Amino acid sequence: MNDDSSIVRLAAILRDQADRLRPGDRLPSSRELMRVHGVSPVTVSRALGRLAAEGRVVIRPGSGTYVAPAVARADTSADLSWQTVALGDRVIDDTEVSVLLTPPPEGVIPLTGGYLNPVLCPAKALSGAACRALRRPGVWEMPPLTGLAELRRWFAHEVGGDVTPSDALVVSGGQSALTHTLRALSAPGTPVLVETPTYPGVLAAARTAGVRATAVPMDRDGVRPELLAEAFAVTGARVFYCQPTLHNPTGATLPLERRRQVLAIARAAGAFVVEDDYARYFTTAPVPPPLAALDTHGTVVHVNSLTKVLSPNMRVAGVVARGPAARRLRASQIVESFFVARPLQETALEFVGSPAWGRHLSTLTTELTARRDALAAALTSLAPAAEIHLIPAGGLHLWVRLPPDLDEDAVVETARRAGVLVSQGRIYYPAEPPGPRIRVTHSAAVHLAELGEGVRRLATALETVMETSPGGGGSRTLP
């Protein structure tokens, strides 16, 4: 229960409670609030965030939430209702993305999330790279607007083919790259084709840009070319967003022949393909070359981010594009954010140009492979009713089909109450989902033991929901 009404209700309760306490008094812990009020950690976090914004409470990470001094409280008597009319009916919804970015409460195991657990990030090596970067001459001077030449050369080399440094643009992370790209290539109100299911962040970006995400079905090998061609013909869309390598959430990797088909179909439609290559570093298995490396007509806009593979704070990504589209993307970057901070670019360049980069990739892929196998084995053993879509060649997630009679929301909420977080499948669909699904992440847990305990808790939650679901047939004993 983490919708807006739950947040409003909990905030009202806490506001009243804070008013009865003295400045400096401690409010109940997040865990206690979740237990007493039966709400999710996201609801608690947002309700407390509202009170903090009002100046009623002070949140001290690791310590708790305290009633703020009276002098620090904001004046909330102003009538701001006029803004409802002024803002109109356009809504920017961050719900799905915020859930994936919110850290779990203490004692709750995350089998969801979009980033590596900190134990998998090369923090020490990144700190060393940052120290060396800050000693570089001119590090505090304004960088070239399109990014450091050496960093653009590196991003171009990573794509391969005949991509040159002049085709690359450095932007502030993959999400920023997607937002820039959708706004640059699509007019408000127009359709943008996406795989279904797809990354929730691109659905949120599409809504913010005012474009309509339109679903194109997939199978175990990725997007179906014949349905992509039909979707272009029916909708008149001029943009197709995809993740051809280790797709999120399904894990599918588009074979070489299908990649060529996708390029041919998009070219025939006079359309762009936005290639989100977020998972290229999460496997040692041979995968086909990026779509951008196969492209000779300026069809592909390629996005490669360092954020997921290094650290959430490494907000550096490369966008490769050609022709008028590239010029528009560069103009969008300048208008919206000028440029990426030079010290961050220098740090990224220092790291990927050092031996630490190769060592990190080797260590990371080994660990991710072990985690993937452990997660798959645990799900198969403890939760056989949950069907794994496929075992991907790498990546961070497994896509799981639930029995058709189960309530997906009930599974996710029961799992949360059991102390484990998983992602609702419906947030990955631009239209109606085909049935109950969840995404289970193996990269957010601290270690394999925690991963195993998380699956055990999830299996218990599944058993509970199956016992109470219509047609559940009573108790089913876990193996």
Short mmCIF file of C-alpha atoms in Angstrom, two decimals:
data_model
loop_
_atom_site.label_atom_id
_atom_site.label_comp_id
_atom_site.label_asym_id
_atom_site.label_seq_id
_atom_site.Cartn_x
_atom_site.Cartn_y
_atom_site.Cartn_z
CA MET A 1 0.00 0.00 0.00
CA ASN A 2 2.15 2.84 -1.26
CA ASP A 3 -0.18 5.00 -3.34
CA ASP A 4 -0.63 8.72 -2.90
CA SER A 5 -3.60 8.31 -0.53
CA SER A 6 -1.55 6.11 1.80
CA ILE A 7 1.23 8.69 1.85
CA VAL A 8 -1.22 11.50 2.61
CA ARG A 9 -2.85 9.53 5.42
CA LEU A 10 0.43 8.53 7.04
CA ALA A 11 1.82 12.07 6.72
CA ALA A 12 -1.28 13.43 8.46
CA ILE A 13 -0.88 10.94 11.32
CA LEU A 14 2.81 11.76 11.74
CA ARG A 15 2.15 15.50 11.48
CA ASP A 16 -0.34 15.28 14.32
CA GLN A 17 2.07 13.14 16.35
CA ALA A 18 4.95 15.56 15.80
CA ASP A 19 2.77 18.47 16.91
CA ARG A 20 2.14 16.72 20.26
CA LEU A 21 5.84 16.03 20.88
CA ARG A 22 8.59 18.39 21.97
CA PRO A 23 11.42 19.57 19.70
CA GLY A 24 14.13 16.92 19.66
CA ASP A 25 11.80 14.04 20.51
CA ARG A 26 12.29 10.95 18.34
CA LEU A 27 9.49 9.63 16.13
CA PRO A 28 8.93 5.87 15.75
CA SER A 29 11.40 4.06 13.49
CA SER A 30 10.56 3.32 9.86
CA ARG A 31 10.24 -0.36 10.69
CA GLU A 32 7.77 0.40 13.50
CA LEU A 33 5.72 2.68 11.24
CA MET A 34 5.56 -0.05 8.60
CA ARG A 35 4.39 -2.60 11.18
CA VAL A 36 1.84 -0.42 12.93
CA HIS A 37 0.29 1.16 9.85
CA GLY A 38 0.74 -1.72 7.40
CA VAL A 39 2.47 0.38 4.75
CA SER A 40 5.47 -0.07 2.50
CA PRO A 41 8.94 1.43 3.05
CA VAL A 42 8.34 3.76 0.11
CA THR A 43 5.18 5.11 1.73
CA VAL A 44 7.03 5.71 5.01
CA SER A 45 9.94 7.39 3.24
CA ARG A 46 7.70 9.73 1.26
CA ALA A 47 5.51 10.62 4.23
CA LEU A 48 8.56 11.50 6.32
CA GLY A 49 9.97 13.39 3.34
CA ARG A 50 6.86 15.57 3.26
CA LEU A 51 7.21 16.43 6.94
CA ALA A 52 10.90 17.18 6.46
CA ALA A 53 10.05 19.50 3.56
CA GLU A 54 7.57 21.28 5.82
CA GLY A 55 10.30 21.76 8.43
CA ARG A 56 8.42 19.67 11.01
CA VAL A 57 11.00 16.91 11.37
CA VAL A 58 14.72 16.36 10.91
CA ILE A 59 15.82 13.05 9.38
CA ARG A 60 19.21 11.84 10.56
CA PRO A 61 20.37 8.80 8.51
CA GLY A 62 21.41 5.97 10.78
CA SER A 63 19.88 7.63 13.83
CA GLY A 64 16.19 8.29 13.21
CA THR A 65 13.62 11.03 12.68
CA TYR A 66 13.26 13.83 15.23
CA VAL A 67 10.84 16.68 15.81
CA ALA A 68 12.43 19.84 14.44
CA PRO A 69 13.01 22.96 16.54
CA ALA A 70 10.00 25.23 16.41
CA VAL A 71 11.95 28.00 14.69
CA ALA A 72 12.81 25.67 11.80
CA ARG A 73 9.22 24.84 10.97
CA ALA A 74 7.94 26.21 7.72
CA ASP A 75 4.82 28.33 7.51
CA THR A 76 2.25 26.02 5.94
CA SER A 77 -0.64 28.47 6.15
CA ALA A 78 -0.30 29.71 2.56
CA ASP A 79 -3.04 28.60 0.15
CA LEU A 80 -1.23 26.95 -2.76
CA SER A 81 -4.31 25.48 -4.40
CA TRP A 82 -4.01 27.92 -7.31
CA GLN A 83 -1.10 25.82 -8.58
CA THR A 84 -3.44 22.95 -9.42
CA VAL A 85 -5.08 25.10 -12.08
CA ALA A 86 -1.83 26.65 -13.30
CA LEU A 87 -0.06 23.30 -13.71
CA GLY A 88 -2.85 21.72 -15.75
CA ASP A 89 -3.44 17.98 -16.07
CA ARG A 90 0.05 16.88 -17.15
CA VAL A 91 1.54 14.56 -14.53
CA ILE A 92 5.18 13.62 -14.02
CA ASP A 93 5.02 10.26 -12.28
CA ASP A 94 8.20 9.07 -10.58
CA THR A 95 6.57 6.23 -8.65
CA GLU A 96 8.08 3.24 -10.42
CA VAL A 97 11.54 4.75 -10.75
CA SER A 98 11.58 5.96 -7.14
CA VAL A 99 10.68 2.50 -5.87
CA LEU A 100 13.64 1.01 -7.73
CA LEU A 101 15.98 3.68 -6.35
CA THR A 102 14.82 3.62 -2.71
CA PRO A 103 17.17 1.72 -0.36
CA PRO A 104 15.50 -1.10 1.61
CA PRO A 105 14.77 -0.67 5.32
CA GLU A 106 17.08 -2.37 7.77
CA GLY A 107 16.51 -6.13 7.87
CA VAL A 108 14.74 -6.23 4.50
CA ILE A 109 16.53 -8.08 1.70
CA PRO A 110 16.47 -6.37 -1.70
CA LEU A 111 15.78 -8.66 -4.64
CA THR A 112 15.07 -5.57 -6.67
CA GLY A 113 16.90 -2.40 -7.68
CA GLY A 114 18.70 -0.91 -10.62
CA TYR A 115 22.27 -0.75 -9.33
CA LEU A 116 24.97 -2.99 -7.96
CA ASN A 117 25.25 -3.53 -4.24
CA PRO A 118 28.08 -1.31 -2.95
CA VAL A 119 30.21 -4.40 -2.24
CA LEU A 120 30.32 -4.99 -6.01
CA CYS A 121 31.36 -1.42 -6.86
CA PRO A 122 35.09 -0.60 -7.21
CA ALA A 123 34.95 2.15 -4.59
CA LYS A 124 38.64 2.14 -3.69
CA ALA A 125 39.80 2.12 -7.31
CA LEU A 126 37.31 4.88 -8.18
CA SER A 127 38.59 7.00 -5.31
CA GLY A 128 42.14 6.52 -6.57
CA ALA A 129 41.07 7.48 -10.09
CA ALA A 130 39.32 10.58 -8.74
CA CYS A 131 42.44 11.65 -6.84
CA ARG A 132 44.59 11.27 -9.94
CA ALA A 133 42.00 13.03 -12.09
CA LEU A 134 41.86 16.03 -9.77
CA ARG A 135 45.61 16.50 -10.21
CA ARG A 136 45.27 16.83 -13.97
CA PRO A 137 46.01 20.26 -15.43
CA GLY A 138 42.87 22.24 -16.20
CA VAL A 139 40.57 19.84 -14.34
CA TRP A 140 38.47 22.76 -13.08
CA GLU A 141 38.28 24.48 -16.46
CA MET A 142 35.13 24.22 -18.53
CA PRO A 143 35.22 21.07 -20.71
CA PRO A 144 34.29 20.92 -24.39
CA LEU A 145 30.51 21.10 -24.63
CA THR A 146 30.28 17.65 -26.24
CA GLY A 147 32.64 16.07 -23.69
CA LEU A 148 36.36 15.45 -23.32
CA ALA A 149 37.85 14.35 -26.62
CA GLU A 150 39.57 11.32 -25.07
CA LEU A 151 36.37 10.19 -23.38
CA ARG A 152 34.38 10.55 -26.60
CA ARG A 153 37.08 8.51 -28.35
CA TRP A 154 36.70 5.79 -25.72
CA PHE A 155 32.91 5.64 -26.11
CA ALA A 156 33.27 5.48 -29.90
CA HIS A 157 35.79 2.65 -29.62
CA GLU A 158 33.44 0.70 -27.35
CA VAL A 159 30.75 0.75 -30.05
CA GLY A 160 33.10 -0.28 -32.85
CA GLY A 161 32.29 -0.29 -36.54
CA ASP A 162 33.04 2.99 -38.24
CA VAL A 163 31.90 5.15 -35.29
CA THR A 164 34.22 8.12 -34.72
CA PRO A 165 34.78 10.36 -31.67
CA SER A 166 32.91 13.15 -33.41
CA ASP A 167 29.79 10.94 -33.34
CA ALA A 168 29.87 10.70 -29.52
CA LEU A 169 28.34 13.04 -26.95
CA VAL A 170 28.99 12.81 -23.20
CA VAL A 171 25.86 13.22 -21.05
CA SER A 172 24.92 12.85 -17.38
CA GLY A 173 24.08 9.14 -17.17
CA GLY A 174 21.86 6.75 -19.07
CA GLN A 175 18.52 8.10 -17.82
CA SER A 176 19.48 11.61 -18.88
CA ALA A 177 20.55 10.22 -22.26
CA LEU A 178 17.15 8.59 -22.77
CA THR A 179 15.27 11.73 -21.76
CA HIS A 180 17.39 13.88 -24.11
CA THR A 181 16.94 11.41 -26.94
CA LEU A 182 13.16 11.03 -26.67
CA ARG A 183 12.69 14.78 -26.54
CA ALA A 184 15.05 15.37 -29.44
CA LEU A 185 13.68 12.71 -31.77
CA SER A 186 9.95 12.75 -30.96
CA ALA A 187 7.36 15.51 -30.98
CA PRO A 188 4.88 15.66 -28.08
CA GLY A 189 1.85 13.47 -28.72
CA THR A 190 3.59 11.16 -31.17
CA PRO A 191 4.06 7.40 -30.64
CA VAL A 192 7.36 5.79 -29.65
CA LEU A 193 7.66 2.03 -30.07
CA VAL A 194 9.08 0.02 -27.17
CA GLU A 195 9.58 -3.65 -26.46
CA THR A 196 7.02 -5.13 -24.11
CA PRO A 197 7.91 -5.60 -21.34
CA THR A 198 10.48 -2.82 -21.13
CA TYR A 199 12.57 -0.70 -18.76
CA PRO A 200 10.25 1.40 -16.52
CA GLY A 201 12.62 4.38 -16.71
CA VAL A 202 11.97 4.81 -20.41
CA LEU A 203 8.21 4.66 -19.83
CA ALA A 204 8.53 7.43 -17.23
CA ALA A 205 10.74 9.46 -19.58
CA ALA A 206 8.23 9.01 -22.40
CA ARG A 207 5.37 10.27 -20.25
CA THR A 208 7.45 13.26 -19.15
CA ALA A 209 8.30 14.07 -22.78
CA GLY A 210 4.63 13.82 -23.72
CA VAL A 211 5.07 10.93 -26.15
CA ARG A 212 3.05 7.71 -26.26
CA ALA A 213 4.90 4.46 -25.56
CA THR A 214 3.45 1.77 -27.85
CA ALA A 215 4.17 -1.90 -27.21
CA VAL A 216 5.89 -4.32 -29.60
CA PRO A 217 5.85 -7.97 -28.41
CA MET A 218 8.97 -10.03 -27.76
CA ASP A 219 9.87 -13.69 -27.53
CA ARG A 220 12.89 -15.40 -25.96
CA ASP A 221 15.14 -13.97 -28.70
CA GLY A 222 14.01 -10.38 -28.27
CA VAL A 223 11.68 -8.17 -30.29
CA ARG A 224 9.75 -9.92 -33.06
CA PRO A 225 10.73 -8.27 -36.37
CA GLU A 226 7.45 -8.97 -38.17
CA LEU A 227 5.47 -7.29 -35.38
CA LEU A 228 7.92 -4.38 -35.30
CA ALA A 229 7.30 -3.80 -39.01
CA GLU A 230 3.54 -3.97 -38.42
CA ALA A 231 3.77 -1.51 -35.50
CA PHE A 232 5.68 1.01 -37.62
CA ALA A 233 3.08 0.69 -40.38
CA VAL A 234 0.06 0.99 -38.07
CA THR A 235 1.28 3.80 -35.80
CA GLY A 236 3.49 5.86 -38.11
CA ALA A 237 6.08 5.98 -35.33
CA ARG A 238 9.54 7.29 -36.11
CA VAL A 239 11.37 5.98 -33.02
CA PHE A 240 11.89 2.48 -31.61
CA TYR A 241 13.53 2.07 -28.19
CA CYS A 242 15.14 -1.28 -27.39
CA GLN A 243 17.67 -3.12 -25.24
CA PRO A 244 19.02 -5.76 -27.64
CA THR A 245 21.63 -7.16 -25.23
CA LEU A 246 20.48 -8.71 -21.92
CA HIS A 247 17.14 -6.98 -22.07
CA ASN A 248 15.65 -5.63 -18.84
CA PRO A 249 13.64 -7.40 -17.49
CA THR A 250 13.53 -10.58 -19.62
CA GLY A 251 17.28 -11.13 -20.16
CA ALA A 252 16.81 -11.77 -23.90
CA THR A 253 19.65 -11.05 -26.32
CA LEU A 254 18.74 -10.25 -29.92
CA PRO A 255 20.57 -12.56 -32.38
CA LEU A 256 22.68 -11.07 -35.15
CA GLU A 257 20.20 -11.84 -37.92
CA ARG A 258 17.37 -10.16 -36.02
CA ARG A 259 19.56 -7.13 -35.41
CA ARG A 260 20.01 -6.77 -39.13
CA GLN A 261 16.26 -7.19 -39.63
CA VAL A 262 15.49 -4.50 -37.05
CA LEU A 263 17.82 -2.07 -38.81
CA ALA A 264 16.29 -2.83 -42.20
CA ILE A 265 12.74 -2.42 -40.87
CA ALA A 266 13.54 0.88 -39.18
CA ARG A 267 15.29 2.19 -42.29
CA ALA A 268 12.31 1.26 -44.45
CA ALA A 269 10.04 3.13 -42.01
CA GLY A 270 12.32 6.19 -42.00
CA ALA A 271 12.68 5.74 -38.24
CA PHE A 272 15.36 5.87 -35.56
CA VAL A 273 16.37 3.00 -33.29
CA VAL A 274 17.41 4.05 -29.77
CA GLU A 275 19.75 1.31 -28.56
CA ASP A 276 20.09 1.19 -24.77
CA ASP A 277 23.29 -0.83 -24.29
CA TYR A 278 23.13 -0.73 -20.49
CA ALA A 279 24.23 -4.36 -19.90
CA ARG A 280 27.17 -4.73 -22.29
CA TYR A 281 29.63 -5.18 -19.41
CA PHE A 282 27.55 -7.70 -17.44
CA THR A 283 28.55 -10.83 -19.35
CA THR A 284 31.60 -12.71 -20.62
CA ALA A 285 29.52 -14.69 -23.11
CA PRO A 286 29.90 -13.79 -26.79
CA VAL A 287 27.12 -11.44 -27.88
CA PRO A 288 26.46 -9.86 -31.29
CA PRO A 289 27.91 -6.42 -32.00
CA PRO A 290 25.84 -3.37 -31.04
CA LEU A 291 23.22 -2.23 -33.53
CA ALA A 292 25.22 0.98 -33.90
CA ALA A 293 28.24 -0.98 -35.14
CA LEU A 294 26.08 -2.52 -37.89
CA ASP A 295 24.42 0.76 -38.85
CA THR A 296 25.59 2.59 -41.97
CA HIS A 297 22.64 4.97 -42.43
CA GLY A 298 22.47 6.97 -39.20
CA THR A 299 19.49 4.93 -38.03
CA VAL A 300 20.79 4.11 -34.54
CA VAL A 301 21.19 6.38 -31.54
CA HIS A 302 23.35 4.35 -29.15
CA VAL A 303 23.49 4.85 -25.35
CA ASN A 304 26.29 3.40 -23.21
CA SER A 305 26.34 4.33 -19.52
CA LEU A 306 29.08 3.83 -16.92
CA THR A 307 26.65 4.33 -14.05
CA LYS A 308 25.35 0.79 -13.59
CA VAL A 309 28.71 -0.90 -13.99
CA LEU A 310 30.67 1.42 -11.66
CA SER A 311 28.56 3.41 -9.20
CA PRO A 312 25.21 5.24 -9.04
CA ASN A 313 27.27 8.43 -8.64
CA MET A 314 29.21 7.92 -11.87
CA ARG A 315 26.66 9.89 -13.88
CA VAL A 316 28.52 9.61 -17.18
CA ALA A 317 27.20 8.14 -20.41
CA GLY A 318 28.02 8.32 -24.09
CA VAL A 319 25.43 8.90 -26.81
CA VAL A 320 26.46 8.03 -30.36
CA ALA A 321 24.46 9.57 -33.21
CA ARG A 322 25.06 10.97 -36.71
CA GLY A 323 23.73 13.68 -38.96
CA PRO A 324 20.98 16.16 -38.03
CA ALA A 325 19.90 13.91 -35.15
CA ALA A 326 23.35 14.28 -33.59
CA ARG A 327 23.22 18.05 -33.96
CA ARG A 328 19.81 18.17 -32.32
CA LEU A 329 20.98 15.98 -29.41
CA ARG A 330 23.98 18.24 -28.84
CA ALA A 331 21.75 21.30 -28.89
CA SER A 332 19.39 19.64 -26.39
CA GLN A 333 22.31 18.86 -24.09
CA ILE A 334 23.55 22.44 -24.17
CA VAL A 335 20.12 23.99 -23.62
CA GLU A 336 19.15 21.66 -20.75
CA SER A 337 22.38 21.17 -18.83
CA PHE A 338 25.31 22.83 -20.68
CA PHE A 339 27.82 19.99 -20.07
CA VAL A 340 28.87 17.21 -17.70
CA ALA A 341 31.16 18.39 -14.89
CA ARG A 342 34.77 18.06 -16.00
CA PRO A 343 36.09 16.47 -12.77
CA LEU A 344 33.57 13.64 -13.20
CA GLN A 345 34.53 13.17 -16.86
CA GLU A 346 38.22 13.17 -15.94
CA THR A 347 37.57 10.57 -13.24
CA ALA A 348 35.69 8.32 -15.67
CA LEU A 349 38.46 8.66 -18.24
CA GLU A 350 41.14 7.94 -15.65
CA PHE A 351 39.35 4.79 -14.48
CA VAL A 352 38.48 3.21 -17.85
CA GLY A 353 42.03 3.92 -19.05
CA SER A 354 43.63 2.12 -16.09
CA PRO A 355 44.21 -1.60 -15.35
CA ALA A 356 41.52 -1.30 -12.65
CA TRP A 357 38.83 -1.24 -15.35
CA GLY A 358 39.70 -4.67 -16.70
CA ARG A 359 40.14 -6.13 -13.24
CA HIS A 360 36.77 -4.78 -12.15
CA LEU A 361 34.97 -6.26 -15.17
CA SER A 362 36.59 -9.64 -14.63
CA THR A 363 35.72 -9.74 -10.93
CA LEU A 364 32.21 -8.40 -11.50
CA THR A 365 31.20 -10.82 -14.26
CA THR A 366 32.47 -13.77 -12.23
CA GLU A 367 30.44 -12.68 -9.21
CA LEU A 368 27.31 -11.92 -11.28
CA THR A 369 27.48 -15.35 -12.92
CA ALA A 370 27.65 -17.03 -9.51
CA ARG A 371 24.75 -14.94 -8.26
CA ARG A 372 22.62 -15.64 -11.33
CA ASP A 373 23.16 -19.39 -10.98
CA ALA A 374 22.47 -19.31 -7.24
CA LEU A 375 19.27 -17.31 -7.73
CA ALA A 376 18.02 -19.61 -10.48
CA ALA A 377 18.79 -22.72 -8.43
CA ALA A 378 17.11 -21.32 -5.32
CA LEU A 379 13.97 -20.30 -7.21
CA THR A 380 13.74 -23.70 -8.90
CA SER A 381 14.18 -25.52 -5.60
CA LEU A 382 12.15 -23.37 -3.21
CA ALA A 383 9.52 -21.78 -5.48
CA PRO A 384 8.83 -24.19 -8.36
CA ALA A 385 5.48 -22.54 -9.07
CA ALA A 386 7.39 -19.41 -10.15
CA GLU A 387 8.55 -20.08 -13.71
CA ILE A 388 11.82 -18.47 -14.82
CA HIS A 389 11.41 -16.97 -18.30
CA LEU A 390 14.96 -17.83 -19.34
CA ILE A 391 18.45 -18.06 -17.88
CA PRO A 392 20.21 -15.07 -19.49
CA ALA A 393 23.83 -14.98 -20.58
CA GLY A 394 24.50 -12.34 -17.93
CA GLY A 395 22.85 -9.22 -16.60
CA LEU A 396 21.36 -8.42 -13.21
CA HIS A 397 17.88 -9.95 -13.16
CA LEU A 398 15.61 -12.93 -13.73
CA TRP A 399 12.10 -12.49 -15.14
CA VAL A 400 9.59 -14.76 -13.42
CA ARG A 401 6.09 -15.83 -14.43
CA LEU A 402 3.67 -16.45 -11.54
CA PRO A 403 0.72 -18.87 -11.64
CA PRO A 404 -2.10 -17.14 -13.55
CA ASP A 405 -4.54 -17.19 -10.62
CA LEU A 406 -2.21 -15.26 -8.30
CA ASP A 407 -2.56 -11.56 -7.55
CA GLU A 408 0.77 -9.98 -8.42
CA ASP A 409 0.29 -7.09 -6.02
CA ALA A 410 -0.55 -9.51 -3.22
CA VAL A 411 2.64 -11.48 -3.87
CA VAL A 412 4.81 -8.36 -3.82
CA GLU A 413 3.15 -6.97 -0.68
CA THR A 414 3.24 -10.31 1.15
CA ALA A 415 6.90 -10.66 0.23
CA ARG A 416 7.58 -7.17 1.61
CA ARG A 417 5.92 -8.12 4.88
CA ALA A 418 8.09 -11.25 4.93
CA GLY A 419 11.19 -9.05 4.64
CA VAL A 420 12.11 -9.22 0.95
CA LEU A 421 11.57 -6.76 -1.91
CA VAL A 422 10.84 -7.77 -5.51
CA SER A 423 9.62 -5.73 -8.50
CA GLN A 424 6.04 -5.83 -9.70
CA GLY A 425 5.84 -7.02 -13.27
CA ARG A 426 3.16 -4.58 -14.33
CA ILE A 427 5.49 -1.57 -14.09
CA TYR A 428 7.45 -2.97 -17.06
CA TYR A 429 4.49 -2.88 -19.47
CA PRO A 430 3.33 0.15 -21.47
CA ALA A 431 -0.11 -1.46 -21.79
CA GLU A 432 -2.01 -4.25 -20.05
CA PRO A 433 0.32 -7.03 -18.80
CA PRO A 434 -0.38 -10.59 -20.02
CA GLY A 435 -0.42 -12.01 -16.50
CA PRO A 436 1.28 -11.85 -13.12
CA ARG A 437 5.05 -11.41 -13.29
CA ILE A 438 7.85 -10.32 -10.97
CA ARG A 439 11.44 -9.30 -11.63
CA VAL A 440 13.98 -10.76 -9.21
CA THR A 441 17.39 -9.11 -8.97
CA HIS A 442 20.55 -10.89 -7.83
CA SER A 443 22.90 -7.90 -7.81
CA ALA A 444 21.41 -5.91 -4.91
CA ALA A 445 21.99 -8.41 -2.09
CA VAL A 446 25.18 -8.21 -0.05
CA HIS A 447 26.28 -11.79 -0.67
CA LEU A 448 25.09 -15.24 -1.73
CA ALA A 449 23.83 -16.14 1.75
CA GLU A 450 21.59 -13.07 1.83
CA LEU A 451 20.43 -13.85 -1.70
CA GLY A 452 19.44 -17.36 -0.61
CA GLU A 453 17.59 -16.06 2.45
CA GLY A 454 15.75 -13.57 0.24
CA VAL A 455 14.52 -16.37 -2.03
CA ARG A 456 13.43 -18.40 1.01
CA ARG A 457 11.35 -15.45 2.23
CA LEU A 458 9.91 -14.96 -1.25
CA ALA A 459 8.98 -18.65 -1.42
CA THR A 460 7.18 -18.36 1.92
CA ALA A 461 5.25 -15.34 0.63
CA LEU A 462 4.28 -17.20 -2.54
CA GLU A 463 3.05 -20.13 -0.48
CA THR A 464 0.95 -17.80 1.68
CA VAL A 465 -0.69 -16.14 -1.32
CA MET A 466 -1.27 -19.47 -3.08
CA GLU A 467 -3.08 -20.81 -0.02
CA THR A 468 -5.50 -17.89 0.02
CA SER A 469 -5.97 -17.30 -3.72
CA PRO A 470 -9.18 -18.37 -5.50
CA GLY A 471 -8.70 -21.90 -6.79
CA GLY A 472 -5.56 -22.24 -4.73
CA GLY A 473 -6.57 -25.66 -3.58
CA GLY A 474 -5.60 -25.15 0.04
CA SER A 475 -2.16 -25.61 1.49
CA ARG A 476 0.80 -26.46 -0.71
CA THR A 477 3.93 -27.62 1.02
CA LEU A 478 7.23 -26.08 0.02
CA PRO A 479 9.89 -28.61 -1.01
#
